PDB file of C-alpha atoms and ligand atoms in Angstrom:
ATOM      1  CA  MET A   1      -8.570 -26.459   3.680  1.00 79.00           C
ATOM      2  CA  ILE A   2      -9.641 -22.841   4.041  1.00 88.00           C
ATOM      3  CA  PRO A   3      -8.308 -20.504   1.356  1.00 95.00           C
ATOM      4  CA  ARG A   4      -7.464 -16.882   2.152  1.00 98.00           C
ATOM      5  CA  ILE A   5      -7.301 -14.033  -0.339  1.00 98.00           C
ATOM      6  CA  GLY A   6      -5.061 -10.963  -0.314  1.00 98.00           C
ATOM      7  CA  PHE A   7      -4.802  -7.781  -2.336  1.00 98.00           C
ATOM      8  CA  GLY A   8      -1.741  -5.666  -3.124  1.00 98.00           C
ATOM      9  CA  TYR A   9      -1.221  -2.323  -4.816  1.00 98.00           C
ATOM     10  CA  ASP A  10       1.920  -0.294  -5.521  1.00 97.00           C
ATOM     11  CA  ILE A  11       3.050   2.807  -7.382  1.00 97.00           C
ATOM     12  CA  HIS A  12       6.512   4.006  -8.372  1.00 97.00           C
ATOM     13  CA  LYS A  13       7.645   7.196 -10.004  1.00 97.00           C
ATOM     14  CA  LEU A  14       9.421   6.955 -13.369  1.00 97.00           C
ATOM     15  CA  ALA A  15      12.579   8.971 -13.996  1.00 97.00           C
ATOM     16  CA  ALA A  16      15.462   9.148 -16.448  1.00 97.00           C
ATOM     17  CA  GLY A  17      18.707   7.523 -15.387  1.00 94.00           C
ATOM     18  CA  GLU A  18      16.983   4.762 -13.360  1.00 95.00           C
ATOM     19  CA  ASP A  19      16.778   1.059 -14.170  1.00 96.00           C
ATOM     20  CA  LEU A  20      13.415  -0.430 -15.087  1.00 97.00           C
ATOM     21  CA  TRP A  21      12.992  -3.634 -13.093  1.00 97.00           C
ATOM     22  CA  LEU A  22       9.596  -5.247 -13.569  1.00 98.00           C
ATOM     23  CA  GLY A  23       8.530  -8.715 -12.515  1.00 98.00           C
ATOM     24  CA  GLY A  24      12.120  -9.596 -11.658  1.00 97.00           C
ATOM     25  CA  ILE A  25      13.606  -8.737 -15.038  1.00 97.00           C
ATOM     26  CA  LYS A  26      15.310  -5.591 -16.291  1.00 97.00           C
ATOM     27  CA  LEU A  27      13.725  -3.973 -19.330  1.00 97.00           C
ATOM     28  CA  GLU A  28      15.453  -1.635 -21.747  1.00 96.00           C
ATOM     29  CA  PHE A  29      13.726   1.738 -21.594  1.00 96.00           C
ATOM     30  CA  HIS A  30      14.801   5.382 -21.310  1.00 96.00           C
ATOM     31  CA  LEU A  31      12.947   5.703 -17.972  1.00 97.00           C
ATOM     32  CA  GLY A  32      13.191   3.606 -14.832  1.00 96.00           C
ATOM     33  CA  THR A  33      11.392   3.328 -11.499  1.00 96.00           C
ATOM     34  CA  VAL A  34      12.492   5.376  -8.487  1.00 95.00           C
ATOM     35  CA  GLY A  35      12.536   3.778  -5.045  1.00 90.00           C
ATOM     36  CA  HIS A  36      14.501   2.695  -2.010  1.00 84.00           C
ATOM     37  CA  SER A  37      14.918  -0.844  -3.364  1.00 87.00           C
ATOM     38  CA  ASP A  38      15.160  -1.697  -7.076  1.00 91.00           C
ATOM     39  CA  ALA A  39      11.549  -0.374  -7.171  1.00 95.00           C
ATOM     40  CA  ASP A  40      10.009  -3.418  -8.875  1.00 97.00           C
ATOM     41  CA  VAL A  41       6.383  -2.305  -8.663  1.00 98.00           C
ATOM     42  CA  LEU A  42       4.959  -5.688  -9.738  1.00 98.00           C
ATOM     43  CA  ILE A  43       6.892  -7.675  -7.140  1.00 98.00           C
ATOM     44  CA  HIS A  44       5.940  -5.175  -4.439  1.00 97.00           C
ATOM     45  CA  ALA A  45       2.233  -5.515  -5.259  1.00 98.00           C
ATOM     46  CA  ILE A  46       2.567  -9.316  -5.179  1.00 98.00           C
ATOM     47  CA  CYS A  47       4.376  -9.182  -1.803  1.00 98.00           C
ATOM     48  CA  ASP A  48       1.580  -7.061  -0.340  1.00 98.00           C
ATOM     49  CA  ALA A  49      -1.086  -9.402  -1.717  1.00 98.00           C
ATOM     50  CA  LEU A  50       0.652 -12.380  -0.099  1.00 98.00           C
ATOM     51  CA  LEU A  51       1.181 -10.614   3.236  1.00 98.00           C
ATOM     52  CA  GLY A  52      -2.390  -9.326   3.156  1.00 98.00           C
ATOM     53  CA  ALA A  53      -3.771 -12.820   2.589  1.00 98.00           C
ATOM     54  CA  ALA A  54      -2.006 -13.936   5.764  1.00 98.00           C
ATOM     55  CA  ASN A  55      -2.962 -10.713   7.603  1.00 98.00           C
ATOM     56  CA  LEU A  56       0.730  -9.970   8.131  1.00 97.00           C
ATOM     57  CA  ARG A  57       0.742  -6.217   7.403  1.00 97.00           C
ATOM     58  CA  ASP A  58       2.709  -4.984   4.334  1.00 95.00           C
ATOM     59  CA  ILE A  59       6.214  -4.896   2.859  1.00 93.00           C
ATOM     60  CA  GLY A  60       6.901  -1.458   4.338  1.00 90.00           C
ATOM     61  CA  TYR A  61       6.345  -3.028   7.754  1.00 93.00           C
ATOM     62  CA  HIS A  62       8.695  -5.973   7.144  1.00 92.00           C
ATOM     63  CA  PHE A  63      11.319  -4.165   5.041  1.00 89.00           C
ATOM     64  CA  PRO A  64      11.235  -0.469   6.069  1.00 85.00           C
ATOM     65  CA  ASP A  65      12.552   2.025   3.514  1.00 80.00           C
ATOM     66  CA  THR A  66      14.417   3.742   6.361  1.00 80.00           C
ATOM     67  CA  ASP A  67      16.489   0.591   6.774  1.00 77.00           C
ATOM     68  CA  LYS A  68      19.852   0.693   4.977  1.00 78.00           C
ATOM     69  CA  GLU A  69      19.703  -3.100   4.583  1.00 77.00           C
ATOM     70  CA  TRP A  70      17.022  -2.701   1.894  1.00 75.00           C
ATOM     71  CA  LYS A  71      18.662   0.213   0.049  1.00 77.00           C
ATOM     72  CA  GLY A  72      18.916  -0.859  -3.592  1.00 76.00           C
ATOM     73  CA  ALA A  73      17.594  -4.275  -2.563  1.00 85.00           C
ATOM     74  CA  ASP A  74      16.741  -6.851  -5.200  1.00 92.00           C
ATOM     75  CA  SER A  75      12.955  -7.193  -4.900  1.00 95.00           C
ATOM     76  CA  LYS A  76      13.269 -10.881  -5.822  1.00 96.00           C
ATOM     77  CA  GLU A  77      14.906 -11.312  -2.400  1.00 95.00           C
ATOM     78  CA  LEU A  78      11.943  -9.539  -0.777  1.00 95.00           C
ATOM     79  CA  LEU A  79       9.525 -11.929  -2.500  1.00 97.00           C
ATOM     80  CA  LYS A  80      11.599 -14.902  -1.348  1.00 97.00           C
ATOM     81  CA  SER A  81      11.520 -13.547   2.213  1.00 96.00           C
ATOM     82  CA  VAL A  82       7.749 -13.009   2.080  1.00 97.00           C
ATOM     83  CA  THR A  83       7.300 -16.595   0.841  1.00 98.00           C
ATOM     84  CA  ALA A  84       9.437 -17.779   3.776  1.00 97.00           C
ATOM     85  CA  ILE A  85       7.424 -15.675   6.267  1.00 97.00           C
ATOM     86  CA  LEU A  86       4.205 -17.277   4.991  1.00 97.00           C
ATOM     87  CA  LYS A  87       5.741 -20.747   5.070  1.00 97.00           C
ATOM     88  CA  ASP A  88       6.754 -20.196   8.717  1.00 97.00           C
ATOM     89  CA  LYS A  89       3.103 -19.435   9.482  1.00 96.00           C
ATOM     90  CA  GLY A  90       2.078 -22.677   7.756  1.00 96.00           C
ATOM     91  CA  TYR A  91       0.792 -21.139   4.527  1.00 97.00           C
ATOM     92  CA  ALA A  92       1.356 -22.313   0.958  1.00 96.00           C
ATOM     93  CA  ILE A  93       0.637 -20.131  -2.054  1.00 97.00           C
ATOM     94  CA  GLY A  94      -2.197 -21.158  -4.356  1.00 97.00           C
ATOM     95  CA  ASN A  95      -2.078 -18.673  -7.184  1.00 98.00           C
ATOM     96  CA  ILE A  96      -1.445 -15.015  -8.007  1.00 98.00           C
ATOM     97  CA  ASP A  97      -3.168 -12.763 -10.496  1.00 98.00           C
ATOM     98  CA  SER A  98      -1.634  -9.368 -11.236  1.00 98.00           C
ATOM     99  CA  THR A  99      -1.908  -6.369 -13.534  1.00 98.00           C
ATOM    100  CA  LEU A 100       0.775  -3.856 -14.479  1.00 98.00           C
ATOM    101  CA  VAL A 101      -0.454  -0.439 -15.585  1.00 98.00           C
ATOM    102  CA  MET A 102       1.961   1.551 -17.747  1.00 97.00           C
ATOM    103  CA  GLU A 103       2.073   3.172 -21.165  1.00 96.00           C
ATOM    104  CA  ARG A 104       5.418   1.912 -22.439  1.00 94.00           C
ATOM    105  CA  PRO A 105       7.350  -0.248 -23.088  1.00 95.00           C
ATOM    106  CA  LYS A 106       5.168  -3.146 -24.271  1.00 94.00           C
ATOM    107  CA  ILE A 107       4.993  -5.703 -21.465  1.00 96.00           C
ATOM    108  CA  ASN A 108       3.356  -8.649 -23.236  1.00 96.00           C
ATOM    109  CA  PRO A 109       6.575  -9.902 -24.901  1.00 97.00           C
ATOM    110  CA  HIS A 110       8.181 -10.152 -21.423  1.00 98.00           C
ATOM    111  CA  ILE A 111       5.428 -11.854 -19.446  1.00 98.00           C
ATOM    112  CA  GLU A 112       6.701 -15.415 -19.930  1.00 98.00           C
ATOM    113  CA  ALA A 113      10.171 -14.388 -18.778  1.00 98.00           C
ATOM    114  CA  MET A 114       8.674 -12.731 -15.682  1.00 98.00           C
ATOM    115  CA  GLN A 115       6.628 -15.853 -14.872  1.00 98.00           C
ATOM    116  CA  LYS A 116       9.779 -17.994 -15.178  1.00 98.00           C
ATOM    117  CA  VAL A 117      11.642 -15.749 -12.728  1.00 98.00           C
ATOM    118  CA  LEU A 118       8.833 -15.220 -10.201  1.00 98.00           C
ATOM    119  CA  ALA A 119       7.266 -18.704  -9.935  1.00 98.00           C
ATOM    120  CA  PRO A 120      10.263 -20.443  -8.313  1.00 98.00           C
ATOM    121  CA  LEU A 121      10.674 -17.609  -5.791  1.00 98.00           C
ATOM    122  CA  MET A 122       7.193 -18.485  -4.480  1.00 98.00           C
ATOM    123  CA  ASN A 123       7.508 -22.269  -4.946  1.00 97.00           C
ATOM    124  CA  ILE A 124       4.631 -22.269  -7.424  1.00 98.00           C
ATOM    125  CA  SER A 125       4.389 -23.199 -11.101  1.00 98.00           C
ATOM    126  CA  GLU A 126       4.394 -20.668 -13.938  1.00 98.00           C
ATOM    127  CA  ASP A 127       0.726 -21.538 -14.469  1.00 98.00           C
ATOM    128  CA  GLU A 128       0.007 -20.200 -10.976  1.00 98.00           C
ATOM    129  CA  ILE A 129       1.337 -16.690 -11.581  1.00 98.00           C
ATOM    130  CA  SER A 130      -0.748 -14.633 -13.968  1.00 98.00           C
ATOM    131  CA  ILE A 131       0.637 -11.299 -15.159  1.00 98.00           C
ATOM    132  CA  LYS A 132      -1.477  -8.947 -17.223  1.00 98.00           C
ATOM    133  CA  ALA A 133      -0.603  -5.552 -18.629  1.00 97.00           C
ATOM    134  CA  THR A 134      -2.664  -2.572 -19.591  1.00 97.00           C
ATOM    135  CA  THR A 135      -2.103   1.110 -20.301  1.00 95.00           C
ATOM    136  CA  SER A 136      -3.797   4.136 -18.791  1.00 93.00           C
ATOM    137  CA  GLU A 137      -4.976   5.282 -22.251  1.00 93.00           C
ATOM    138  CA  LYS A 138      -2.582   8.257 -21.961  1.00 94.00           C
ATOM    139  CA  LEU A 139      -4.614   9.586 -18.989  1.00 94.00           C
ATOM    140  CA  SER A 140      -3.253  10.846 -15.676  1.00 94.00           C
ATOM    141  CA  PHE A 141       0.254  10.256 -14.275  1.00 94.00           C
ATOM    142  CA  VAL A 142       0.551   6.774 -15.741  1.00 94.00           C
ATOM    143  CA  GLY A 143      -0.519   8.083 -19.136  1.00 94.00           C
ATOM    144  CA  ASN A 144       2.046  10.890 -18.886  1.00 95.00           C
ATOM    145  CA  GLU A 145       4.751   8.316 -18.047  1.00 96.00           C
ATOM    146  CA  GLU A 146       5.372   9.954 -14.681  1.00 97.00           C
ATOM    147  CA  GLY A 147       4.744   6.669 -12.885  1.00 97.00           C
ATOM    148  CA  VAL A 148       3.681   3.042 -13.025  1.00 98.00           C
ATOM    149  CA  LYS A 149       1.176   1.032 -10.990  1.00 98.00           C
ATOM    150  CA  ALA A 150       0.604  -2.613 -10.230  1.00 98.00           C
ATOM    151  CA  TYR A 151      -2.224  -4.570  -8.640  1.00 98.00           C
ATOM    152  CA  ALA A 152      -2.158  -8.162  -7.428  1.00 98.00           C
ATOM    153  CA  VAL A 153      -4.371 -10.669  -5.704  1.00 98.00           C
ATOM    154  CA  ALA A 154      -3.094 -13.808  -4.046  1.00 98.00           C
ATOM    155  CA  LEU A 155      -4.742 -16.966  -2.817  1.00 98.00           C
ATOM    156  CA  ILE A 156      -3.018 -18.823  -0.002  1.00 98.00           C
ATOM    157  CA  TYR A 157      -3.999 -21.780   2.162  1.00 96.00           C
ATOM    158  CA  LYS A 158      -2.854 -23.474   5.356  1.00 91.00           C
ATOM    159  CA  LYS A 159      -0.938 -26.636   4.633  1.00 79.00           C
TER     160      LYS A 159
HETATM  161 ZN1  LIG B   1       7.198  -0.439  -4.270  1.00 86.77          ZN
END
């Protein structure tokens, strides 16, 4: 069994009047992420980590933001599709580790809920999806609450 590793990174702008979807759940906050889909930065980073591990390009390649089909799309559906793409290629997911970078709101109270939502979409257990959160110490665009970032790594293996 040869494991493969993948890395994913994503950024979304924050703006008033937008919903804040993170890790598959909607958080109450006065700012939300801007994007073609529901702009769930954590899910997008995870999708890219999974696709990268399988050397299958990135989510922009599979779900182009010029495509009306993905306008306002639920990112949970994208993650399900990515899991299916990997499964078709004979891959199973081992584990994911991820980090959200944003100033507010506090993410830690929501991590368990995110794990509960995301794990079944990838056919893994909650123990196999790690979500961490940190701030940007008020520095740069994340610190100014102009945007949010997420990083993820994924381990996959051929079944
Ligand atoms: Zn994105």
